[in-house]
XYZ file of C-alpha atoms in Angstrom:
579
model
C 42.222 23.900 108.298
C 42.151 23.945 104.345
C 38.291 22.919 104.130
C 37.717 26.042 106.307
C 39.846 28.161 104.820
C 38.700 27.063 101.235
C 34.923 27.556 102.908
C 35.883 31.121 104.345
C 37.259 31.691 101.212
C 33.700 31.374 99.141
C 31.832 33.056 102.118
C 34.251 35.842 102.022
C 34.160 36.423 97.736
C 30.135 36.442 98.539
C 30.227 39.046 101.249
C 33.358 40.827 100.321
C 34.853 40.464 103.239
C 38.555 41.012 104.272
C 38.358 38.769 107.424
C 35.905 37.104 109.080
C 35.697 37.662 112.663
C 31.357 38.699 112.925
C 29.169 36.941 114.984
C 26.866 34.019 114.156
C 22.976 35.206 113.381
C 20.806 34.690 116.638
C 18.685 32.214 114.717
C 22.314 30.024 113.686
C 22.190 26.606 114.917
C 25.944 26.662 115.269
C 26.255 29.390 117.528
C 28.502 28.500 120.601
C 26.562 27.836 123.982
C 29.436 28.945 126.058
C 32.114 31.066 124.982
C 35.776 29.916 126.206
C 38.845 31.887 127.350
C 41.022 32.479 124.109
C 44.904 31.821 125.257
C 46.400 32.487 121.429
C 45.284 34.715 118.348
C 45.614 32.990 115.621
C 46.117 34.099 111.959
C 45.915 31.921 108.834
C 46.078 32.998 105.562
C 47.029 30.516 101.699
C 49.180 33.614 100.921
C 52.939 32.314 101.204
C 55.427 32.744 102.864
C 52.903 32.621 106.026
C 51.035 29.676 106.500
C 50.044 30.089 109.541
C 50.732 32.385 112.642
C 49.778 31.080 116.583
C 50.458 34.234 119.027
C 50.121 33.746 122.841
C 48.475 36.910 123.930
C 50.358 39.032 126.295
C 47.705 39.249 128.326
C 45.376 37.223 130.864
C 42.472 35.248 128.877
C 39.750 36.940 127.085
C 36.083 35.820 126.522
C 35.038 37.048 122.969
C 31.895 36.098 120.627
C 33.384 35.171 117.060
C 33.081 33.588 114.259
C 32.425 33.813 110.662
C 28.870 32.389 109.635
C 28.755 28.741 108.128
C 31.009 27.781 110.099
C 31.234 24.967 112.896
C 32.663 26.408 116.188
C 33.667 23.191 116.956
C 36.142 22.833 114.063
C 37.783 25.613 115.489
C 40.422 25.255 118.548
C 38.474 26.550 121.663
C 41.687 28.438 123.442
C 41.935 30.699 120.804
C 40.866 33.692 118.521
C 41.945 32.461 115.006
C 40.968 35.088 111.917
C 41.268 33.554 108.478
C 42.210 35.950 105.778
C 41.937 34.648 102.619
C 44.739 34.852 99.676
C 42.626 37.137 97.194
C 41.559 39.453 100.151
C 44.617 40.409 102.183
C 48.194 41.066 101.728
C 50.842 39.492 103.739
C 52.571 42.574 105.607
C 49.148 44.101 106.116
C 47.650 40.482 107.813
C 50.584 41.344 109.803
C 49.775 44.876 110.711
C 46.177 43.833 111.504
C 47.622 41.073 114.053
C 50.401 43.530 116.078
C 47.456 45.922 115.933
C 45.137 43.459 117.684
C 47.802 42.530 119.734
C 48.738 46.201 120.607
C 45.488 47.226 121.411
C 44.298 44.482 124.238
C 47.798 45.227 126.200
C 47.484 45.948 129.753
C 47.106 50.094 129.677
C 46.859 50.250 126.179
C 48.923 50.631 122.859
C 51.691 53.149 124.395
C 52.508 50.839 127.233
C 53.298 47.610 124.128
C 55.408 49.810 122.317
C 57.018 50.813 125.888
C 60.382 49.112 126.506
C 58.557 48.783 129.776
C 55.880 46.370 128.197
C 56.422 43.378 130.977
C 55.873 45.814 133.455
C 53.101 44.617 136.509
C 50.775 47.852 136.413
C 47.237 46.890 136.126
C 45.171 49.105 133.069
C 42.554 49.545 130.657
C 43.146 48.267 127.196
C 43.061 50.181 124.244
C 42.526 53.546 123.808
C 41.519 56.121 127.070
C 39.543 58.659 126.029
C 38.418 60.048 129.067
C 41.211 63.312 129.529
C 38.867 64.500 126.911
C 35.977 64.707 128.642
C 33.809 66.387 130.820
C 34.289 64.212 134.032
C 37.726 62.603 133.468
C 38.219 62.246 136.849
C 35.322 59.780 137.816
C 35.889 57.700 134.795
C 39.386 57.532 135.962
C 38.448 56.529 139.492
C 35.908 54.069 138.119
C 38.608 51.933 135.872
C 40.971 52.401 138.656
C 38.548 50.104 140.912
C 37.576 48.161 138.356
C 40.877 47.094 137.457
C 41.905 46.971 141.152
C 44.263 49.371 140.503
C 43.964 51.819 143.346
C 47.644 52.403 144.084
C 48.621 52.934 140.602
C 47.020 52.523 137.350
C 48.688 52.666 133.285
C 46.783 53.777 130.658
C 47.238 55.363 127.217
C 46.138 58.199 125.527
C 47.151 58.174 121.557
C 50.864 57.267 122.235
C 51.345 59.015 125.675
C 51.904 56.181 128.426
C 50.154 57.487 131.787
C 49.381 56.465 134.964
C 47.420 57.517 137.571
C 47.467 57.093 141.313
C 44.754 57.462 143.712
C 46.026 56.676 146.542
C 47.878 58.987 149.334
C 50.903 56.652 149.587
C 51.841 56.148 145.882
C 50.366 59.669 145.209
C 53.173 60.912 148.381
C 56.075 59.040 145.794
C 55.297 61.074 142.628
C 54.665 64.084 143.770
C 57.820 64.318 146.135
C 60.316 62.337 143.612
C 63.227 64.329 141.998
C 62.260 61.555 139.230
C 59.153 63.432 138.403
C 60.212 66.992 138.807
C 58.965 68.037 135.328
C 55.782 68.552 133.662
C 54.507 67.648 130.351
C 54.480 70.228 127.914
C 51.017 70.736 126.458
C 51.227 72.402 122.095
C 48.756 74.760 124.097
C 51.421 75.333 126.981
C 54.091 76.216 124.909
C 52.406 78.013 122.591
C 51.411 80.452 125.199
C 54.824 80.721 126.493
C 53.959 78.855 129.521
C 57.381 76.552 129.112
C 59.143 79.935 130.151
C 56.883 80.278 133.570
C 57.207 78.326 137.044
C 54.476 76.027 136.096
C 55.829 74.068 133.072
C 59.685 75.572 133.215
C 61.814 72.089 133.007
C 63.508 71.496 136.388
C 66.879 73.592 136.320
C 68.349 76.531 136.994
C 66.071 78.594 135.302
C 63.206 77.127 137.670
C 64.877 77.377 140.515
C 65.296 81.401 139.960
C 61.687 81.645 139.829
C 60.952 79.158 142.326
C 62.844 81.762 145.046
C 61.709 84.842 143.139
C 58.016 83.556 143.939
C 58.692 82.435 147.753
C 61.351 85.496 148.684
C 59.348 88.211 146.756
C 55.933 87.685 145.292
C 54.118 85.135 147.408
C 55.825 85.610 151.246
C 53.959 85.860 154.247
C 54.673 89.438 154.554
C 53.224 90.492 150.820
C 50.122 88.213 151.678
C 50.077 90.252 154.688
C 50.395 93.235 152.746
C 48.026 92.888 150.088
C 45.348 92.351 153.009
C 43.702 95.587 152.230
C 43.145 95.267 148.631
C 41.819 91.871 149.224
C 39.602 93.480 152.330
C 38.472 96.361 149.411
C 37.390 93.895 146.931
C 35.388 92.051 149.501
C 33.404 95.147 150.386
C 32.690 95.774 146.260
C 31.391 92.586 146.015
C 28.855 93.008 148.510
C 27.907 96.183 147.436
C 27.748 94.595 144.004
C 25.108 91.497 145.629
C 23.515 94.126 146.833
C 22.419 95.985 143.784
C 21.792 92.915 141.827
C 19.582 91.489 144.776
C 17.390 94.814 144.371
C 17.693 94.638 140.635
C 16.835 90.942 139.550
C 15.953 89.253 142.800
C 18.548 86.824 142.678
C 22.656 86.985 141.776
C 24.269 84.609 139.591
C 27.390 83.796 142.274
C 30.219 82.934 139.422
C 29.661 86.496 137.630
C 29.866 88.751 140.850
C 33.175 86.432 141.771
C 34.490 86.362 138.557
C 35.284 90.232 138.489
C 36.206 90.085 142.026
C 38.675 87.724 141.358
C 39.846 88.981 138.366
C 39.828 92.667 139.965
C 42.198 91.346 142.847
C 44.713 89.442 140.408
C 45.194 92.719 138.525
C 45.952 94.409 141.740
C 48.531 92.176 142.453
C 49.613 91.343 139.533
C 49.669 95.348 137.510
C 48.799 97.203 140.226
C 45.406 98.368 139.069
C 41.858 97.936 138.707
C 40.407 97.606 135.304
C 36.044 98.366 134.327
C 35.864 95.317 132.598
C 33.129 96.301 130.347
C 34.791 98.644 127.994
C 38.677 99.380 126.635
C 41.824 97.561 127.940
C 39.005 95.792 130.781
C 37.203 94.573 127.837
C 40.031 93.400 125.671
C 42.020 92.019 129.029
C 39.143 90.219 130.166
C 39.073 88.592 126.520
C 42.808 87.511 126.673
C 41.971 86.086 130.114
C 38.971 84.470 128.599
C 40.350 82.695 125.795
C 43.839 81.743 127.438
C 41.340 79.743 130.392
C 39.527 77.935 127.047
C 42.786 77.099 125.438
C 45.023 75.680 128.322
C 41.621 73.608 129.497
C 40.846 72.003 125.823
C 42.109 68.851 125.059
C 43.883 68.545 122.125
C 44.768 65.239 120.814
C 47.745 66.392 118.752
C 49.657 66.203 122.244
C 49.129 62.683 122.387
C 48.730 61.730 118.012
C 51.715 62.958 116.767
C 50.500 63.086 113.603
C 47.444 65.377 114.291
C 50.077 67.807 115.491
C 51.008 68.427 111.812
C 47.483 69.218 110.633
C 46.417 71.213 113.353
C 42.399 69.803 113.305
C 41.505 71.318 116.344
C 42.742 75.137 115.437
C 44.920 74.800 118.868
C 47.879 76.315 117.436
C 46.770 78.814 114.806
C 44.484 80.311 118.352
C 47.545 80.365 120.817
C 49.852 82.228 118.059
C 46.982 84.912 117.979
C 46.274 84.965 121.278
C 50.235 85.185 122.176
C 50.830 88.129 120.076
C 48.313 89.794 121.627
C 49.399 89.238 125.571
C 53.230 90.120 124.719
C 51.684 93.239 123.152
C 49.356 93.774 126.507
C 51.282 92.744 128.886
C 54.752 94.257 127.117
C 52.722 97.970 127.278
C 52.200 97.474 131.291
C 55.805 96.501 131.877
C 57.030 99.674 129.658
C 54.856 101.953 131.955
C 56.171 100.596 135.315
C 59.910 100.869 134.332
C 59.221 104.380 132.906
C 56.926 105.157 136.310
C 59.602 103.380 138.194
C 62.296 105.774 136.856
C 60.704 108.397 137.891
C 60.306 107.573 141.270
C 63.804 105.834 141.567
C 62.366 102.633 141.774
C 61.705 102.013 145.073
C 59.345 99.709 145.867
C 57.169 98.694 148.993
C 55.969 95.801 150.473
C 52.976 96.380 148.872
C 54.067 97.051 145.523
C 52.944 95.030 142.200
C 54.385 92.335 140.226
C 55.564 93.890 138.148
C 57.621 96.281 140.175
C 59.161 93.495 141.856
C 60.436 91.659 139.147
C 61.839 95.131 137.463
C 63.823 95.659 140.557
C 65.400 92.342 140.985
C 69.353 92.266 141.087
C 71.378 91.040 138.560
C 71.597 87.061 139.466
C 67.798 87.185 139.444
C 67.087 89.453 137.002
C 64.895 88.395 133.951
C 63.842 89.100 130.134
C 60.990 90.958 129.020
C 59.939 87.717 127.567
C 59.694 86.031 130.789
C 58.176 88.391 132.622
C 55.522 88.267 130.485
C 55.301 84.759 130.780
C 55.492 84.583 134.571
C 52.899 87.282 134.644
C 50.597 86.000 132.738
C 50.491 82.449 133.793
C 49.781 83.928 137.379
C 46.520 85.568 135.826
C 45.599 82.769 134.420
C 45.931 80.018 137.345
C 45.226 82.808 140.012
C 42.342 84.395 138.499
C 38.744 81.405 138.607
C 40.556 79.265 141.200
C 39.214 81.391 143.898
C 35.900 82.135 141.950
C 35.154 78.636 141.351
C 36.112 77.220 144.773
C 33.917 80.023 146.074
C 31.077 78.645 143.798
C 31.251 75.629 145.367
C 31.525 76.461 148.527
C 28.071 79.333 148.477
C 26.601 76.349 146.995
C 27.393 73.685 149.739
C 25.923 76.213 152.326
C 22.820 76.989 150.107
C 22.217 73.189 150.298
C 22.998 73.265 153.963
C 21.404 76.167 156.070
C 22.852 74.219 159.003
C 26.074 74.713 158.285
C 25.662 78.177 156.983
C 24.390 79.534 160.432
C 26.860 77.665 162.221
C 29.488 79.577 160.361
C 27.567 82.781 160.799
C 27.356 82.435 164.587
C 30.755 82.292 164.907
C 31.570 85.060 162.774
C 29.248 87.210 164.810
C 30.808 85.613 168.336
C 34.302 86.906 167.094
C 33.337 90.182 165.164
C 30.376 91.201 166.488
C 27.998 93.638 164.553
C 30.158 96.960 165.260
C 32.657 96.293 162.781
C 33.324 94.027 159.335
C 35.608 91.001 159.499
C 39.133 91.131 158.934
C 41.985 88.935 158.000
C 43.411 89.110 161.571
C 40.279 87.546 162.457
C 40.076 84.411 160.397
C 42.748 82.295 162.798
C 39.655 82.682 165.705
C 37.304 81.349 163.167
C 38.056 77.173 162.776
C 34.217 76.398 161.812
C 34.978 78.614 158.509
C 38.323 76.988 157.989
C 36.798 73.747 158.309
C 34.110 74.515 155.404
C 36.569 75.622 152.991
C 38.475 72.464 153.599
C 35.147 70.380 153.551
C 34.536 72.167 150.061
C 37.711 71.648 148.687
C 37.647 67.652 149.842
C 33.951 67.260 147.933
C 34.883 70.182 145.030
C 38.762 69.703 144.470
C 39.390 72.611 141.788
C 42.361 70.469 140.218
C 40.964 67.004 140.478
C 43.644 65.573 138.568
C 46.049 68.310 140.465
C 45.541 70.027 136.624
C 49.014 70.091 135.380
C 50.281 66.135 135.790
C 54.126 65.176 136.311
C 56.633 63.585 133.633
C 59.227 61.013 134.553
C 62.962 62.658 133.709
C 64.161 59.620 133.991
C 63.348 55.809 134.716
C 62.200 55.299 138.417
C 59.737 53.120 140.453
C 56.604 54.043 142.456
C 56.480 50.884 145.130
C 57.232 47.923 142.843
C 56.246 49.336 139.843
C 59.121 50.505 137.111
C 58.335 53.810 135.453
C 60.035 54.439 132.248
C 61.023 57.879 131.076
C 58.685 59.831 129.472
C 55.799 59.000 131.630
C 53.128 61.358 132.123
C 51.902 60.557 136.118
C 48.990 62.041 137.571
C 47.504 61.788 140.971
C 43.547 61.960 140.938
C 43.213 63.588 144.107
C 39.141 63.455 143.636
C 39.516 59.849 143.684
C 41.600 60.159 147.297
C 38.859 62.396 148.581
C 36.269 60.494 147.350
C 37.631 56.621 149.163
C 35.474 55.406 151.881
C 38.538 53.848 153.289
C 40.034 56.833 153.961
C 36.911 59.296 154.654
C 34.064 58.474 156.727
C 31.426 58.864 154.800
C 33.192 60.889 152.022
C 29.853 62.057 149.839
C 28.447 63.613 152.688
C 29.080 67.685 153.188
C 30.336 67.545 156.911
C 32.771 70.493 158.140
C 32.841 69.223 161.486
C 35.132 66.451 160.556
C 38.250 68.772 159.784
C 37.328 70.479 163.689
C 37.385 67.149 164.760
C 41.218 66.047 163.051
C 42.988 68.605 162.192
C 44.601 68.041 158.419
C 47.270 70.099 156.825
C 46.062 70.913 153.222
C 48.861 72.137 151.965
C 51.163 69.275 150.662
C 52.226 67.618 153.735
C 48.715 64.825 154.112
C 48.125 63.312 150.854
C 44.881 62.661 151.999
C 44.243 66.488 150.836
C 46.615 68.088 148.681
C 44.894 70.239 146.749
C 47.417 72.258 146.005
C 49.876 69.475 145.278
C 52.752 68.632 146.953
C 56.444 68.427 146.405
C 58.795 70.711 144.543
C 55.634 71.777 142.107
C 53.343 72.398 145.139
C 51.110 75.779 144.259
C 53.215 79.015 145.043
C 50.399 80.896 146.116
C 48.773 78.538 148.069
C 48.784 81.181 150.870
C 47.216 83.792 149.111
C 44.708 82.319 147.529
C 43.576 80.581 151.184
C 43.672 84.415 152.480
C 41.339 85.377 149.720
C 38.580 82.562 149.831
C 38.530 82.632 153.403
C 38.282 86.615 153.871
C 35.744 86.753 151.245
C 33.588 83.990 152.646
C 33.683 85.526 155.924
C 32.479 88.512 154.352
C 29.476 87.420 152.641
C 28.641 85.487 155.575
C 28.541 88.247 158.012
C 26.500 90.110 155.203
C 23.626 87.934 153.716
C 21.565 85.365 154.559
C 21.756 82.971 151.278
C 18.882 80.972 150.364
C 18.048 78.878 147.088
C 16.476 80.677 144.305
C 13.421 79.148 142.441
C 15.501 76.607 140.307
C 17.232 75.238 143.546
C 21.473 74.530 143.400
C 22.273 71.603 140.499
C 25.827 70.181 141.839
C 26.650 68.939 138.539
C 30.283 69.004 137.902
C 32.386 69.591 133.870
C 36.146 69.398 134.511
C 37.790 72.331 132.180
C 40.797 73.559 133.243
C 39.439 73.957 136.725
C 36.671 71.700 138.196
C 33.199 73.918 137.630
C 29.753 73.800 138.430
C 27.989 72.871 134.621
C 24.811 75.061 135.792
C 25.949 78.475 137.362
C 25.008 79.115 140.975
C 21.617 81.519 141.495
C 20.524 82.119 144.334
C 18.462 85.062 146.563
C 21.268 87.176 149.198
C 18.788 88.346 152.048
C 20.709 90.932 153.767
C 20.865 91.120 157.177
C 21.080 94.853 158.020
């Protein structure tokens, strides 16, 4: 051990190195011809008090090219990774560092789950770093590892110094999302910045949640106001056919997402304020901006949630935008809930079945009643999740039928078996119309808008999914895309087929965790009702209006996960009518 060290020592004065860990040259004679399964890293070093250091690695055996040039590999024990740091290059405590570093890093799910008091825990995991929540298709790299690592039921991971894991599987995916133990949400710098903390989505479980829990499911979201917002919904519908229309005989072709977009964002408003805005000039204009830039900011990933350094220095501008951008709703939003209570006043604030958000949550009683503050916050966190859901999952959905005439006539025939051509199609008659039904549930299986059911879960205290012990603090996710996506639990799951949901019929709204997308559990979607009322109304209505047919440049399915899971190349296509 001295003659290499002393020979290490020369090698490394010569090349300056700190330690030498680099491959042999291609050419080298002493280059290993098989490369063994390192049991130990190994650390030696002339620089007392530590003569030498032999660590079993935490972790099963690793295959890894080393060493330093000049050097026999057979002088060297075969079971393990030994890095010689000589006494001029390297300090003691930092030759310390470098080693719990190493030793960090190749843990089972990464450098959060070492420093976890959890770290014996049996959850299979990448190493390292993930990186993946910060990209563009998170969601396939995450079902990728999960395989690889035969981690199906549940998989750990780390992100900076968040612990994760991810299920995707119904059964372990059932035990998260319906677990008291994971009744909260992490809080995102973005989130809170916003206000969102104060909202249903990321309010800690409480009291305070509760109240808006029942506010949402007595008075905003109840059968009877879905029922009762059925004409506004039925209006909007009819605008944005008129609107294909025009742009048919204008350009030729429609760009799907735009004439959805204002649809959706049209019929949020309505609920939401009670009006219509021209989003092309004044409060439409600067509305549609706040809507615009709120969607960017809660769907960027910023690392300072996971580095908490990074939080301190801001790199990514998160902060200094959601300050602006808050001032600016409360100042918005706080104008529309001064109008209401003065309008409200004067008409002794009575409201209807049909009246806005707003007027509801002014005229709640005393026990439910709530601050300006929140209002704003509840109000604006239902434009934001309420208003590309249905857009996008419409996207999807024009473009699955572009692809497949098939399907698109099948749906058509049935509208016109139900409807006929002597009147348009109503709400009342989507129950008569399963073949519809079944291609929105088709569309949401292939296209789930929240593949990773968007907004995770975070352990409020320690618990265990199946054998598995869960320490608090623990950001789960289910990837639902990954569920949808299993050939052992969908018959051929990357084929578009409608027919199978006509053939089993699957709830879809929390209770089969073979499709949640909504979620499931105490967090499941509020307005899963509405928005289901919306997509399928609309659909109907297109359907019974146009024939849709690919434009010159075809339909690209290519997916980028944002906030919401979109189409990367916007839907065109040519809207033949058919009267």
């Amino acid at each position: 051990m001295i003659r290499l060290g002393k020979q290490l020592e020369e090698k490394s004065r010569e090349l300056n190195y700190s330690y030498l860990t680099a491959p042999p040259s291609r050419s080298s004679s002493l280059a290993p011809t098989h490369l063994p399964r390192l049991k130990t890293l190994s650390f030696w070093t002339s620089v007392s008090p530590l003569p030498f250091l032999q660590i079993p690695l935490p972790f099963p055996p690793l295959k890894l090219r080393l060493l330093a040039p000049a050097m026999s590999y057979s002088e060297v024990d075969a079971s393990s990774l030994t890095l010689f740091l000589p006494r001029a290059a390297i300090s003691p405590i930092l030759a310390v560092t470098l080693i719990a570093f190493s030793v960090l890093w190749f843990f089972p799910g990464g450098i959060a789950w070492a420093l976890s008091r959890a770290h014996a825990c049996s959850i299979p995991g990448p190493s390292g770093f993930v990186s993946a929540l910060s990209g563009s298709a998170a969601h396939r790299v995450l079902a990728g590892l999960a395989n690889s690592h035969k981690a199906i039921d549940l998989m750990a991971f780390s992100v900076g110094f968040t612990r994760f894991v991810v299920s995707s599987h119904p059964d372990s995916a059932k035990e998260i999302l319906q677990s008291s133990a994971f009744a909260d949400r992490p809080i995102k710098e973005s989130a809170c910045e916003l206000l969102f903390h104060r909202a249903m989505g990321f309010a800690p479980f409480g009291e305070y949640w509760r109240n808006l829990r029942r506010i949402s499911s007595t008075h905003l979201f109840s059968p009877r106001r879905v029922t009762a917002f059925g004409e506004r919904r039925r209006a909007i519908g009819e605008q944005m056919v008129a609107d294909v229309r025009d742009l048919m005989a204008k350009n030729g072709a429609v760009e799907v997402k735009k004439v959805l977009h204002v649809g959706s964002l049209n019929n949020v408003m309505m609920n939401v304020f009670g009006r219509r805005y021209d989003f092309g000039k004044g409060e439409g204009s600067e509305l549609e901006g706040l809507v615009k830039e709120g969607y960017e900011l809660l769907g960027l990933f910023n690392w300072a949630d996971h580095l908490p350094l990074l939080g301190w220095l801001d790199l990514q501008g998160v902060r200094k935008r959601c300050r602006s951008l808050s001032k600016r709703v409360n100042a918005f939003v706080g104008r529309i809930i001064d109008d209401h209570r003065v309008m409200g006043r004067i008409s002794g604030g009575v409201v209807d079945g049909a009246g806005d958000f707003v007027d509801v949550l002014l005229g709640l009683e005393k026990e439910e009643k709530l601050s300006d503050a929140d209002m704003v916050a509840v109000l604006w966190e239902m434009i934001f999740r309420g208003t590309d859901t249905v857009a996008i999952l419409l996207e999807w959905i024009m473009a699955r039928l572009v692809l497949h005439p098939d399907a698109q006539s099948k749906a058509r025939s049935e509208i016109d078996a139900v409807v006929g051509n002597s009147r348009p199609v109503a709400d009342a008659d989507i129950v008569s119309l399963p073949y519809l039904q079944a291609i929105v549930k088709e569309s949401l299986r292939m296209h789930p808008p929240g593949p990773l059911l968007s907004w995770a879960r975070l352990a409020v205290h320690d618990a265990h999914v199946g054998s598995h012990f869960i320490p608090a603090g623990t950001t789960a996710m289910v990837n639902m895309w990954a569920i949808t996506h299993d050939e052992s639990i969908w018959a051929e799951p990357n084929e578009f087929r409608p027919e199978r949901f006509t053939e089993e019929d699957v709830n879809i709204l929390g209770s089969d965790l073979r499709l949640a997308p909504f979620g499931a559990g105490r967090r499941v979607c509020p307005g899963k009702a509405m928005g289901l009322a919306t997509v399928h109304l609309w659909l109907a209505q297109l359907l019974q209006s146009f024939d849709w047919v690919p434009a010159d440049g075809g339909v690209d399915l290519s997916e980028r996960l944002r906030m919401s899971l979109e189409m990367e190349k916007p839907l065109v296509c040519r809207a033949v009518p058919r009267c």
